[in-house]
Amino acid sequence: MRVDIISIFPEYFAPLDVSLMGKARERGILDIHLHQLRDWTHDVHKTVDDTPYGGGPGMVMKPEVWGEAVDAVIEQGRACGQDALPRLIVPTPSGRPFTQAVALEYAEEPWLLFAPARYEGIDSRVVAEYGERLRADEVSIGDYVLAGGEAAVLVMIEAVGRLLPGVLGNARSVADDSFAPGPMANLLEGPVYTKPPVWRGHEVPEVLLSGHHGKIARWRRDQALRRTLAMRPELVARLDRDELDKHDLRVIEEFEEQRREGTSRQTP
Ligand code: ADE
């Protein structure tokens, strides 16, 4: 996958040299190209922003510089053999939520172009312009406001990058993710343990030492359900009732009873 990032802080992306993403780049699975937005300015101060029309606080990023930058980066990618246009991703707190489903969708793309903004955002005509020519998404990574879109780009690249074939050693770890499609879809992952079997008096749940795969799978599902009920009850409300078996319904009922009595706990 080719990834281009245009930013006034290309140095912000140094973490992409590290760990899993660094290895994916070394192996040529992720082909990341960083660009300094100011390279497309024409004044001595390399100005990228201006005051907002209509007044108000802060500054807005100028459309001309973004237009020239995006056009040039598309041209570069095409010259390197990309035969389709990139998916343009503009991080903004007012975008559509970035979820595991969106990460899976982006992981299918051959080419992503990220345009992280600083200040109060990019002049809205930029997304309008490119939305007419290619697929342009305004995306939010959560209901909070960052100082700029760069951290959001790092989050999205890591979420997408680990889904690319050959990036994770064990293909099952993607299938078992919280939010991954499948029997555990929309359930948070439950607790995990490793050796020693007793640490500071805390014991590993016995069932995990039993070697009984059926019982372990059932226990894990119960724990996932209990954790989701405790942390994200709205996800449980959204579960497809037809996919819940009798045992699940009993776990939900028990949890709700314990909550009413004020005794609900994460792990037995
Ligand atoms: N830029 C600032 N805050 C953001 C957020 N929550 N998501 C994406 N981009 C942002």
CSV table of N, CA, C and O in Angstrom, one decimal, residues 52-170:
chain,number,residue,atom,x,y,z
A,52,PRO,N,-10.1,33.7,9.2
A,52,PRO,CA,-11.3,33.1,8.7
A,52,PRO,C,-12.3,34.1,8.2
A,52,PRO,O,-12.5,35.2,8.8
A,53,TYR,N,-12.9,33.9,7.1
A,53,TYR,CA,-14.0,34.7,6.6
A,53,TYR,C,-15.2,34.6,7.6
A,53,TYR,O,-15.4,33.5,8.2
A,54,GLY,N,-15.9,35.7,7.9
A,54,GLY,CA,-17.0,35.7,8.9
A,54,GLY,C,-16.5,35.9,10.3
A,54,GLY,O,-17.3,36.0,11.2
A,55,GLY,N,-15.2,36.1,10.4
A,55,GLY,CA,-14.6,36.3,11.8
A,55,GLY,C,-14.5,35.1,12.6
A,55,GLY,O,-14.7,34.0,12.1
A,56,GLY,N,-14.1,35.3,13.8
A,56,GLY,CA,-13.9,34.1,14.8
A,56,GLY,C,-12.5,33.9,15.1
A,56,GLY,O,-11.6,34.5,14.4
A,57,PRO,N,-12.2,33.0,16.1
A,57,PRO,CA,-10.8,32.8,16.5
A,57,PRO,C,-10.1,31.9,15.6
A,57,PRO,O,-10.6,31.2,14.8
A,58,GLY,N,-8.7,32.0,15.7
A,58,GLY,CA,-7.9,31.1,15.0
A,58,GLY,C,-7.7,31.4,13.5
A,58,GLY,O,-8.1,32.4,13.0
A,59,MET,N,-7.0,30.5,12.8
A,59,MET,CA,-6.7,30.7,11.4
A,59,MET,C,-7.1,29.5,10.7
A,59,MET,O,-7.3,28.4,11.2
A,60,VAL,N,-7.3,29.7,9.3
A,60,VAL,CA,-7.8,28.6,8.5
A,60,VAL,C,-6.7,28.3,7.4
A,60,VAL,O,-6.0,29.3,6.9
A,61,MET,N,-6.5,27.1,7.1
A,61,MET,CA,-5.4,26.8,6.1
A,61,MET,C,-5.9,27.1,4.7
A,61,MET,O,-7.0,26.8,4.3
A,62,LYS,N,-5.0,27.7,3.9
A,62,LYS,CA,-5.3,28.3,2.6
A,62,LYS,C,-5.6,27.2,1.6
A,62,LYS,O,-4.8,26.2,1.5
A,63,PRO,N,-6.6,27.4,0.7
A,63,PRO,CA,-6.9,26.3,-0.2
A,63,PRO,C,-5.8,26.2,-1.3
A,63,PRO,O,-5.5,25.1,-1.8
A,64,GLU,N,-5.2,27.4,-1.8
A,64,GLU,CA,-4.3,27.3,-2.9
A,64,GLU,C,-3.1,26.3,-2.6
A,64,GLU,O,-2.7,25.5,-3.5
A,65,VAL,N,-2.5,26.5,-1.4
A,65,VAL,CA,-1.4,25.7,-1.1
A,65,VAL,C,-1.7,24.2,-1.0
A,65,VAL,O,-1.0,23.3,-1.5
A,66,TRP,N,-2.9,23.9,-0.4
A,66,TRP,CA,-3.3,22.5,-0.3
A,66,TRP,C,-3.6,21.9,-1.7
A,66,TRP,O,-3.2,20.8,-2.0
A,67,GLY,N,-4.2,22.8,-2.6
A,67,GLY,CA,-4.5,22.3,-3.9
A,67,GLY,C,-3.3,21.9,-4.7
A,67,GLY,O,-3.2,20.9,-5.3
A,68,GLU,N,-2.3,22.8,-4.6
A,68,GLU,CA,-1.0,22.6,-5.4
A,68,GLU,C,-0.3,21.3,-4.8
A,68,GLU,O,0.2,20.5,-5.6
A,69,ALA,N,-0.3,21.2,-3.5
A,69,ALA,CA,0.3,20.1,-2.8
A,69,ALA,C,-0.3,18.7,-3.2
A,69,ALA,O,0.3,17.8,-3.7
A,70,VAL,N,-1.7,18.7,-3.1
A,70,VAL,CA,-2.4,17.5,-3.4
A,70,VAL,C,-2.2,17.1,-4.9
A,70,VAL,O,-1.9,15.9,-5.2
A,71,ASP,N,-2.3,18.1,-5.8
A,71,ASP,CA,-2.2,17.8,-7.2
A,71,ASP,C,-0.8,17.2,-7.5
A,71,ASP,O,-0.6,16.2,-8.2
A,72,ALA,N,0.3,17.8,-6.9
A,72,ALA,CA,1.7,17.4,-7.1
A,72,ALA,C,1.9,16.0,-6.6
A,72,ALA,O,2.5,15.2,-7.2
A,73,VAL,N,1.3,15.7,-5.4
A,73,VAL,CA,1.5,14.4,-4.8
A,73,VAL,C,0.8,13.3,-5.6
A,73,VAL,O,1.4,12.2,-5.9
A,74,ILE,N,-0.3,13.6,-6.2
A,74,ILE,CA,-1.1,12.7,-7.0
A,74,ILE,C,-0.2,12.4,-8.3
A,74,ILE,O,0.0,11.3,-8.7
A,75,GLU,N,0.3,13.5,-8.8
A,75,GLU,CA,1.2,13.4,-10.0
A,75,GLU,C,2.4,12.5,-9.7
A,75,GLU,O,2.7,11.6,-10.5
A,76,GLN,N,3.0,12.7,-8.6
A,76,GLN,CA,4.2,11.9,-8.2
A,76,GLN,C,3.8,10.4,-8.1
A,76,GLN,O,4.5,9.5,-8.6
A,77,GLY,N,2.7,10.1,-7.5
A,77,GLY,CA,2.2,8.7,-7.3
A,77,GLY,C,1.9,8.1,-8.6
A,77,GLY,O,2.3,6.9,-8.9
A,78,ARG,N,1.3,8.8,-9.5
A,78,ARG,CA,1.0,8.3,-10.8
A,78,ARG,C,2.3,8.0,-11.6
A,78,ARG,O,2.4,7.0,-12.3
A,79,ALA,N,3.3,8.9,-11.4
A,79,ALA,CA,4.6,8.7,-12.1
A,79,ALA,C,5.3,7.4,-11.6
A,79,ALA,O,6.1,6.8,-12.3
A,80,CYS,N,4.9,7.1,-10.3
A,80,CYS,CA,5.5,5.9,-9.7
A,80,CYS,C,4.7,4.6,-10.0
A,80,CYS,O,4.9,3.6,-9.4
A,81,GLY,N,3.7,4.7,-10.8
A,81,GLY,CA,3.0,3.6,-11.3
A,81,GLY,C,1.6,3.3,-10.7
A,81,GLY,O,1.0,2.3,-11.0
A,82,GLN,N,1.1,4.3,-9.8
A,82,GLN,CA,-0.3,4.1,-9.3
A,82,GLN,C,-1.2,4.3,-10.5
A,82,GLN,O,-1.2,5.4,-11.1
A,83,ASP,N,-2.1,3.4,-10.7
A,83,ASP,CA,-3.0,3.6,-11.9
A,83,ASP,C,-4.3,4.2,-11.5
A,83,ASP,O,-5.1,4.7,-12.4
A,84,ALA,N,-4.7,4.2,-10.2
A,84,ALA,CA,-6.0,4.8,-9.9
A,84,ALA,C,-5.6,6.0,-9.0
A,84,ALA,O,-4.5,6.3,-8.7
A,85,LEU,N,-6.7,6.8,-8.6
A,85,LEU,CA,-6.4,8.0,-7.8
A,85,LEU,C,-6.4,7.5,-6.3
A,85,LEU,O,-7.0,6.5,-6.0
A,86,PRO,N,-5.8,8.3,-5.4
A,86,PRO,CA,-5.7,7.8,-4.0
A,86,PRO,C,-7.1,8.1,-3.3
A,86,PRO,O,-7.9,8.9,-3.8
A,87,ARG,N,-7.3,7.5,-2.2
A,87,ARG,CA,-8.4,7.9,-1.3
A,87,ARG,C,-7.8,9.0,-0.4
A,87,ARG,O,-6.8,8.8,0.3
A,88,LEU,N,-8.5,10.2,-0.4
A,88,LEU,CA,-8.0,11.3,0.3
A,88,LEU,C,-8.6,11.3,1.7
A,88,LEU,O,-9.9,11.2,1.8
A,89,ILE,N,-7.8,11.4,2.8
A,89,ILE,CA,-8.4,11.3,4.1
A,89,ILE,C,-8.0,12.6,4.9
A,89,ILE,O,-6.8,12.9,5.0
A,90,VAL,N,-9.0,13.3,5.3
A,90,VAL,CA,-8.7,14.6,6.0
A,90,VAL,C,-9.2,14.4,7.4
A,90,VAL,O,-10.4,14.3,7.7
A,91,PRO,N,-8.3,14.3,8.4
A,91,PRO,CA,-8.7,14.1,9.8
A,91,PRO,C,-9.3,15.4,10.3
A,91,PRO,O,-8.7,16.5,10.1
A,92,THR,N,-10.4,15.3,11.0
A,92,THR,CA,-11.0,16.5,11.6
A,92,THR,C,-12.0,16.0,12.7
A,92,THR,O,-12.6,15.0,12.5
A,93,PRO,N,-12.1,16.7,13.8
A,93,PRO,CA,-13.1,16.3,14.8
A,93,PRO,C,-14.5,16.3,14.3
A,93,PRO,O,-15.4,15.7,14.9
A,94,SER,N,-14.8,17.0,13.2
A,94,SER,CA,-16.1,17.0,12.7
A,94,SER,C,-16.4,16.0,11.6
A,94,SER,O,-17.3,16.1,10.9
A,95,GLY,N,-15.4,15.0,11.5
A,95,GLY,CA,-15.6,14.0,10.4
A,95,GLY,C,-16.4,12.8,10.9
A,95,GLY,O,-16.9,12.8,12.0
A,96,ARG,N,-16.5,11.8,10.0
A,96,ARG,CA,-17.2,10.6,10.4
A,96,ARG,C,-16.3,9.8,11.2
A,96,ARG,O,-15.1,9.8,11.1
A,97,PRO,N,-16.9,9.0,12.2
A,97,PRO,CA,-16.0,8.3,13.1
A,97,PRO,C,-15.2,7.2,12.5
A,97,PRO,O,-15.6,6.5,11.6
A,98,PHE,N,-13.9,7.2,12.9
A,98,PHE,CA,-13.0,6.2,12.4
A,98,PHE,C,-13.2,4.9,13.3
A,98,PHE,O,-13.1,5.0,14.5
A,99,THR,N,-13.6,3.8,12.7
A,99,THR,CA,-13.9,2.6,13.4
A,99,THR,C,-13.1,1.4,12.8
A,99,THR,O,-12.4,1.6,11.7
A,100,GLN,N,-13.2,0.3,13.4
A,100,GLN,CA,-12.5,-0.9,12.8
A,100,GLN,C,-13.0,-1.2,11.4
A,100,GLN,O,-12.3,-1.6,10.5
A,101,ALA,N,-14.3,-1.0,11.2
A,101,ALA,CA,-14.9,-1.2,9.9
A,101,ALA,C,-14.3,-0.3,8.8
A,101,ALA,O,-14.0,-0.7,7.7
A,102,VAL,N,-14.0,1.0,9.2
A,102,VAL,CA,-13.4,1.9,8.3
A,102,VAL,C,-11.9,1.5,8.1
A,102,VAL,O,-11.4,1.6,7.0
A,103,ALA,N,-11.2,1.1,9.2
A,103,ALA,CA,-9.9,0.6,9.0
A,103,ALA,C,-9.8,-0.6,8.0
A,103,ALA,O,-8.9,-0.6,7.1
A,104,LEU,N,-10.8,-1.5,8.1
A,104,LEU,CA,-10.8,-2.6,7.2
A,104,LEU,C,-11.0,-2.2,5.7
A,104,LEU,O,-10.4,-2.7,4.8
A,105,GLU,N,-11.9,-1.2,5.6
A,105,GLU,CA,-12.2,-0.6,4.3
A,105,GLU,C,-10.9,0.0,3.7
A,105,GLU,O,-10.5,-0.2,2.5
A,106,TYR,N,-10.2,0.8,4.5
A,106,TYR,CA,-9.0,1.5,4.0
A,106,TYR,C,-7.9,0.5,3.7
A,106,TYR,O,-7.0,0.7,2.8
A,107,ALA,N,-7.9,-0.7,4.5
A,107,ALA,CA,-6.8,-1.7,4.2
A,107,ALA,C,-6.9,-2.3,2.9
A,107,ALA,O,-6.0,-2.9,2.4
A,108,GLU,N,-8.1,-2.1,2.2
A,108,GLU,CA,-8.3,-2.7,0.9
A,108,GLU,C,-7.8,-1.7,-0.2
A,108,GLU,O,-7.7,-2.1,-1.4
A,109,GLU,N,-7.5,-0.5,0.2
A,109,GLU,CA,-7.1,0.5,-0.8
A,109,GLU,C,-5.6,0.4,-1.2
A,109,GLU,O,-4.8,0.1,-0.3
A,110,PRO,N,-5.3,0.6,-2.5
A,110,PRO,CA,-3.9,0.6,-2.8
A,110,PRO,C,-3.1,1.8,-2.5
A,110,PRO,O,-1.9,1.9,-2.4
A,111,TRP,N,-3.9,2.9,-2.2
A,111,TRP,CA,-3.2,4.2,-2.1
A,111,TRP,C,-4.0,5.1,-1.2
A,111,TRP,O,-5.2,5.4,-1.5
A,112,LEU,N,-3.4,5.6,-0.1
A,112,LEU,CA,-4.1,6.6,0.8
A,112,LEU,C,-3.3,7.9,0.8
A,112,LEU,O,-2.1,7.8,0.9
A,113,LEU,N,-4.0,9.0,0.8
A,113,LEU,CA,-3.3,10.3,0.9
A,113,LEU,C,-3.9,11.0,2.1
A,113,LEU,O,-5.1,11.3,2.1
A,114,PHE,N,-3.1,11.3,3.1
A,114,PHE,CA,-3.6,11.9,4.3
A,114,PHE,C,-3.3,13.4,4.3
A,114,PHE,O,-2.1,13.8,3.9
A,115,ALA,N,-4.2,14.3,4.7
A,115,ALA,CA,-4.0,15.7,4.7
A,115,ALA,C,-4.4,16.3,6.1
A,115,ALA,O,-5.4,16.8,6.3
A,116,PRO,N,-3.4,16.1,7.0
A,116,PRO,CA,-3.7,16.6,8.4
A,116,PRO,C,-3.6,18.1,8.5
A,116,PRO,O,-2.6,18.6,8.0
A,117,ALA,N,-4.6,18.7,9.2
A,117,ALA,CA,-4.6,20.2,9.3
A,117,ALA,C,-4.1,20.6,10.6
A,117,ALA,O,-4.1,19.9,11.6
A,118,ARG,N,-3.6,21.8,10.7
A,118,ARG,CA,-3.4,22.5,12.0
A,118,ARG,C,-4.4,23.7,12.1
A,118,ARG,O,-5.2,23.8,11.2
A,119,TYR,N,-4.3,24.4,13.1
A,119,TYR,CA,-5.2,25.6,13.2
A,119,TYR,C,-6.6,25.2,13.3
A,119,TYR,O,-7.0,24.1,13.8
A,120,GLU,N,-7.5,26.0,12.7
A,120,GLU,CA,-9.0,25.7,12.7
A,120,GLU,C,-9.4,24.8,11.6
A,120,GLU,O,-10.6,24.6,11.3
A,121,GLY,N,-8.5,24.2,10.8
A,121,GLY,CA,-8.8,23.3,9.7
A,121,GLY,C,-8.5,23.9,8.4
A,121,GLY,O,-7.9,25.0,8.3
A,122,ILE,N,-8.8,23.1,7.3
A,122,ILE,CA,-8.5,23.5,5.9
A,122,ILE,C,-9.7,24.2,5.3
A,122,ILE,O,-10.9,23.7,5.6
A,123,ASP,N,-9.5,25.2,4.5
A,123,ASP,CA,-10.6,25.8,3.8
A,123,ASP,C,-11.5,24.7,3.2
A,123,ASP,O,-11.0,23.8,2.5
A,124,SER,N,-12.8,24.8,3.4
A,124,SER,CA,-13.7,23.7,3.1
A,124,SER,C,-13.8,23.4,1.6
A,124,SER,O,-14.3,22.4,1.2
A,125,ARG,N,-13.4,24.4,0.8
A,125,ARG,CA,-13.4,24.2,-0.7
A,125,ARG,C,-12.5,23.1,-1.1
A,125,ARG,O,-12.6,22.6,-2.2
A,126,VAL,N,-11.4,22.8,-0.3
A,126,VAL,CA,-10.5,21.8,-0.7
A,126,VAL,C,-11.2,20.4,-0.8
A,126,VAL,O,-11.0,19.7,-1.8
A,127,VAL,N,-11.9,20.0,0.3
A,127,VAL,CA,-12.6,18.7,0.3
A,127,VAL,C,-13.7,18.7,-0.8
A,127,VAL,O,-13.9,17.8,-1.5
A,128,ALA,N,-14.4,19.9,-1.0
A,128,ALA,CA,-15.4,20.0,-2.0
A,128,ALA,C,-14.8,19.7,-3.4
A,128,ALA,O,-15.3,18.9,-4.2
A,129,GLU,N,-13.6,20.4,-3.6
A,129,GLU,CA,-12.9,20.2,-4.9
A,129,GLU,C,-12.5,18.7,-5.2
A,129,GLU,O,-12.9,18.2,-6.2
A,130,TYR,N,-11.8,18.1,-4.2
A,130,TYR,CA,-11.4,16.8,-4.5
A,130,TYR,C,-12.5,15.7,-4.4
A,130,TYR,O,-12.4,14.7,-5.0
A,131,GLY,N,-13.5,16.1,-3.6
A,131,GLY,CA,-14.7,15.2,-3.5
A,131,GLY,C,-15.3,15.0,-4.9
A,131,GLY,O,-16.0,14.0,-5.1
A,132,GLU,N,-15.1,15.9,-5.8
A,132,GLU,CA,-15.7,15.8,-7.1
A,132,GLU,C,-14.8,14.9,-8.0
A,132,GLU,O,-15.2,14.4,-9.1
A,133,ARG,N,-13.5,14.7,-7.6
A,133,ARG,CA,-12.6,14.0,-8.5
A,133,ARG,C,-12.2,12.7,-8.0
A,133,ARG,O,-11.8,11.8,-8.7
A,134,LEU,N,-12.2,12.5,-6.6
A,134,LEU,CA,-11.8,11.2,-6.1
A,134,LEU,C,-12.6,11.0,-4.8
A,134,LEU,O,-13.4,11.9,-4.4
A,135,ARG,N,-12.3,9.9,-4.1
A,135,ARG,CA,-13.1,9.7,-2.8
A,135,ARG,C,-12.3,10.5,-1.7
A,135,ARG,O,-11.2,10.2,-1.5
A,136,ALA,N,-13.0,11.4,-1.1
A,136,ALA,CA,-12.4,12.3,-0.1
A,136,ALA,C,-13.2,12.1,1.2
A,136,ALA,O,-14.5,12.3,1.2
A,137,ASP,N,-12.6,11.7,2.3
A,137,ASP,CA,-13.3,11.4,3.5
A,137,ASP,C,-12.8,12.4,4.6
A,137,ASP,O,-11.6,12.5,4.8
A,138,GLU,N,-13.7,13.0,5.4
A,138,GLU,CA,-13.3,13.7,6.6
A,138,GLU,C,-13.6,12.8,7.7
A,138,GLU,O,-14.7,12.3,7.9
A,139,VAL,N,-12.6,12.5,8.5
A,139,VAL,CA,-12.6,11.4,9.5
A,139,VAL,C,-12.2,11.9,10.9
A,139,VAL,O,-11.2,12.6,11.0
A,140,SER,N,-12.9,11.5,11.9
A,140,SER,CA,-12.6,11.8,13.3
A,140,SER,C,-12.2,10.6,14.0
A,140,SER,O,-12.8,9.5,13.9
A,141,ILE,N,-11.1,10.7,14.9
A,141,ILE,CA,-10.7,9.5,15.6
A,141,ILE,C,-11.4,9.5,17.0
A,141,ILE,O,-11.1,8.5,17.8
A,142,GLY,N,-12.2,10.4,17.3
A,142,GLY,CA,-12.8,10.4,18.6
A,142,GLY,C,-13.4,11.8,19.0
A,142,GLY,O,-13.0,12.8,18.4
A,143,ASP,N,-14.3,11.8,20.0
A,143,ASP,CA,-14.9,13.0,20.4
A,143,ASP,C,-14.1,13.8,21.4
A,143,ASP,O,-14.4,14.0,22.5
A,144,TYR,N,-13.0,14.3,20.9
A,144,TYR,CA,-12.1,15.2,21.6
A,144,TYR,C,-11.3,16.0,20.5
A,144,TYR,O,-11.3,15.6,19.4
A,145,VAL,N,-10.7,17.1,20.9
A,145,VAL,CA,-10.0,17.9,19.9
A,145,VAL,C,-8.5,17.9,20.2
A,145,VAL,O,-8.0,18.2,21.2
A,146,LEU,N,-7.8,17.5,19.1
A,146,LEU,CA,-6.3,17.4,19.2
A,146,LEU,C,-5.8,18.8,18.7
A,146,LEU,O,-6.5,19.6,18.1
A,147,ALA,N,-4.5,19.0,18.9
A,147,ALA,CA,-3.9,20.2,18.4
A,147,ALA,C,-3.7,20.2,16.9
A,147,ALA,O,-3.5,21.3,16.3
A,148,GLY,N,-3.9,19.1,16.3
A,148,GLY,CA,-3.7,19.0,14.8
A,148,GLY,C,-4.1,17.6,14.4
A,148,GLY,O,-4.2,16.7,15.2
A,149,GLY,N,-4.1,17.3,13.1
A,149,GLY,CA,-4.5,16.0,12.6
A,149,GLY,C,-3.4,15.0,12.5
A,149,GLY,O,-3.7,13.8,12.3
A,150,GLU,N,-2.2,15.4,12.8
A,150,GLU,CA,-1.0,14.5,12.7
A,150,GLU,C,-1.2,13.2,13.6
A,150,GLU,O,-0.9,12.1,13.1
A,151,ALA,N,-1.5,13.4,14.8
A,151,ALA,CA,-1.7,12.3,15.7
A,151,ALA,C,-2.8,11.4,15.2
A,151,ALA,O,-2.7,10.1,15.3
A,152,ALA,N,-3.8,11.9,14.7
A,152,ALA,CA,-4.9,11.1,14.1
A,152,ALA,C,-4.4,10.3,13.0
A,152,ALA,O,-4.8,9.1,12.8
A,153,VAL,N,-3.5,10.8,12.1
A,153,VAL,CA,-3.0,10.1,11.0
A,153,VAL,C,-2.2,8.9,11.5
A,153,VAL,O,-2.3,7.8,11.0
A,154,LEU,N,-1.4,9.1,12.6
A,154,LEU,CA,-0.6,8.0,13.1
A,154,LEU,C,-1.5,6.9,13.6
A,154,LEU,O,-1.2,5.7,13.4
A,155,VAL,N,-2.6,7.3,14.3
A,155,VAL,CA,-3.5,6.3,14.8
A,155,VAL,C,-4.1,5.5,13.6
A,155,VAL,O,-4.2,4.3,13.6
A,156,MET,N,-4.5,6.2,12.6
A,156,MET,CA,-5.2,5.5,11.5
A,156,MET,C,-4.2,4.6,10.7
A,156,MET,O,-4.6,3.5,10.3
A,157,ILE,N,-3.0,5.1,10.5
A,157,ILE,CA,-2.0,4.3,9.8
A,157,ILE,C,-1.7,3.0,10.6
A,157,ILE,O,-1.6,1.9,10.0
A,158,GLU,N,-1.6,3.1,11.9
A,158,GLU,CA,-1.3,1.9,12.7
A,158,GLU,C,-2.5,0.9,12.6
A,158,GLU,O,-2.3,-0.3,12.5
A,159,ALA,N,-3.7,1.5,12.7
A,159,ALA,CA,-4.9,0.6,12.7
A,159,ALA,C,-5.0,-0.1,11.3
A,159,ALA,O,-5.4,-1.3,11.3
A,160,VAL,N,-4.7,0.6,10.3
A,160,VAL,CA,-4.8,0.1,8.9
A,160,VAL,C,-3.6,-0.8,8.6
A,160,VAL,O,-3.8,-2.0,8.1
A,161,GLY,N,-2.4,-0.3,9.0
A,161,GLY,CA,-1.2,-1.0,8.6
A,161,GLY,C,-1.2,-2.5,9.2
A,161,GLY,O,-0.7,-3.4,8.6
A,162,ARG,N,-1.6,-2.6,10.5
A,162,ARG,CA,-1.6,-4.0,11.1
A,162,ARG,C,-2.5,-5.0,10.4
A,162,ARG,O,-2.4,-6.2,10.6
A,163,LEU,N,-3.5,-4.4,9.6
A,163,LEU,CA,-4.4,-5.3,8.9
A,163,LEU,C,-3.9,-5.8,7.6
A,163,LEU,O,-4.4,-6.7,7.0
A,164,LEU,N,-2.8,-5.2,7.1
A,164,LEU,CA,-2.2,-5.6,5.8
A,164,LEU,C,-1.6,-7.0,5.8
A,164,LEU,O,-0.9,-7.3,6.8
A,165,PRO,N,-1.8,-7.8,4.8
A,165,PRO,CA,-1.3,-9.1,4.8
A,165,PRO,C,0.2,-9.1,5.0
A,165,PRO,O,0.9,-8.3,4.4
A,166,GLY,N,0.7,-9.9,5.9
A,166,GLY,CA,2.2,-10.0,6.2
A,166,GLY,C,2.7,-9.1,7.3
A,166,GLY,O,3.8,-9.2,7.6
A,167,VAL,N,1.8,-8.3,7.8
A,167,VAL,CA,2.3,-7.3,8.9
A,167,VAL,C,2.3,-8.0,10.2
A,167,VAL,O,3.3,-7.9,11.0
A,168,LEU,N,1.2,-8.7,10.6
A,168,LEU,CA,1.2,-9.4,11.9
A,168,LEU,C,1.6,-10.8,11.7
A,168,LEU,O,1.2,-11.4,10.7
A,169,GLY,N,2.5,-11.3,12.6
A,169,GLY,CA,3.0,-12.7,12.4
A,169,GLY,C,1.8,-13.6,12.5
A,169,GLY,O,1.7,-14.5,11.6
A,170,ASN,N,0.9,-13.5,13.4
A,170,ASN,CA,-0.1,-14.5,13.6
A,170,ASN,C,-1.4,-13.9,13.1
A,170,ASN,O,-2.0,-13.0,13.7
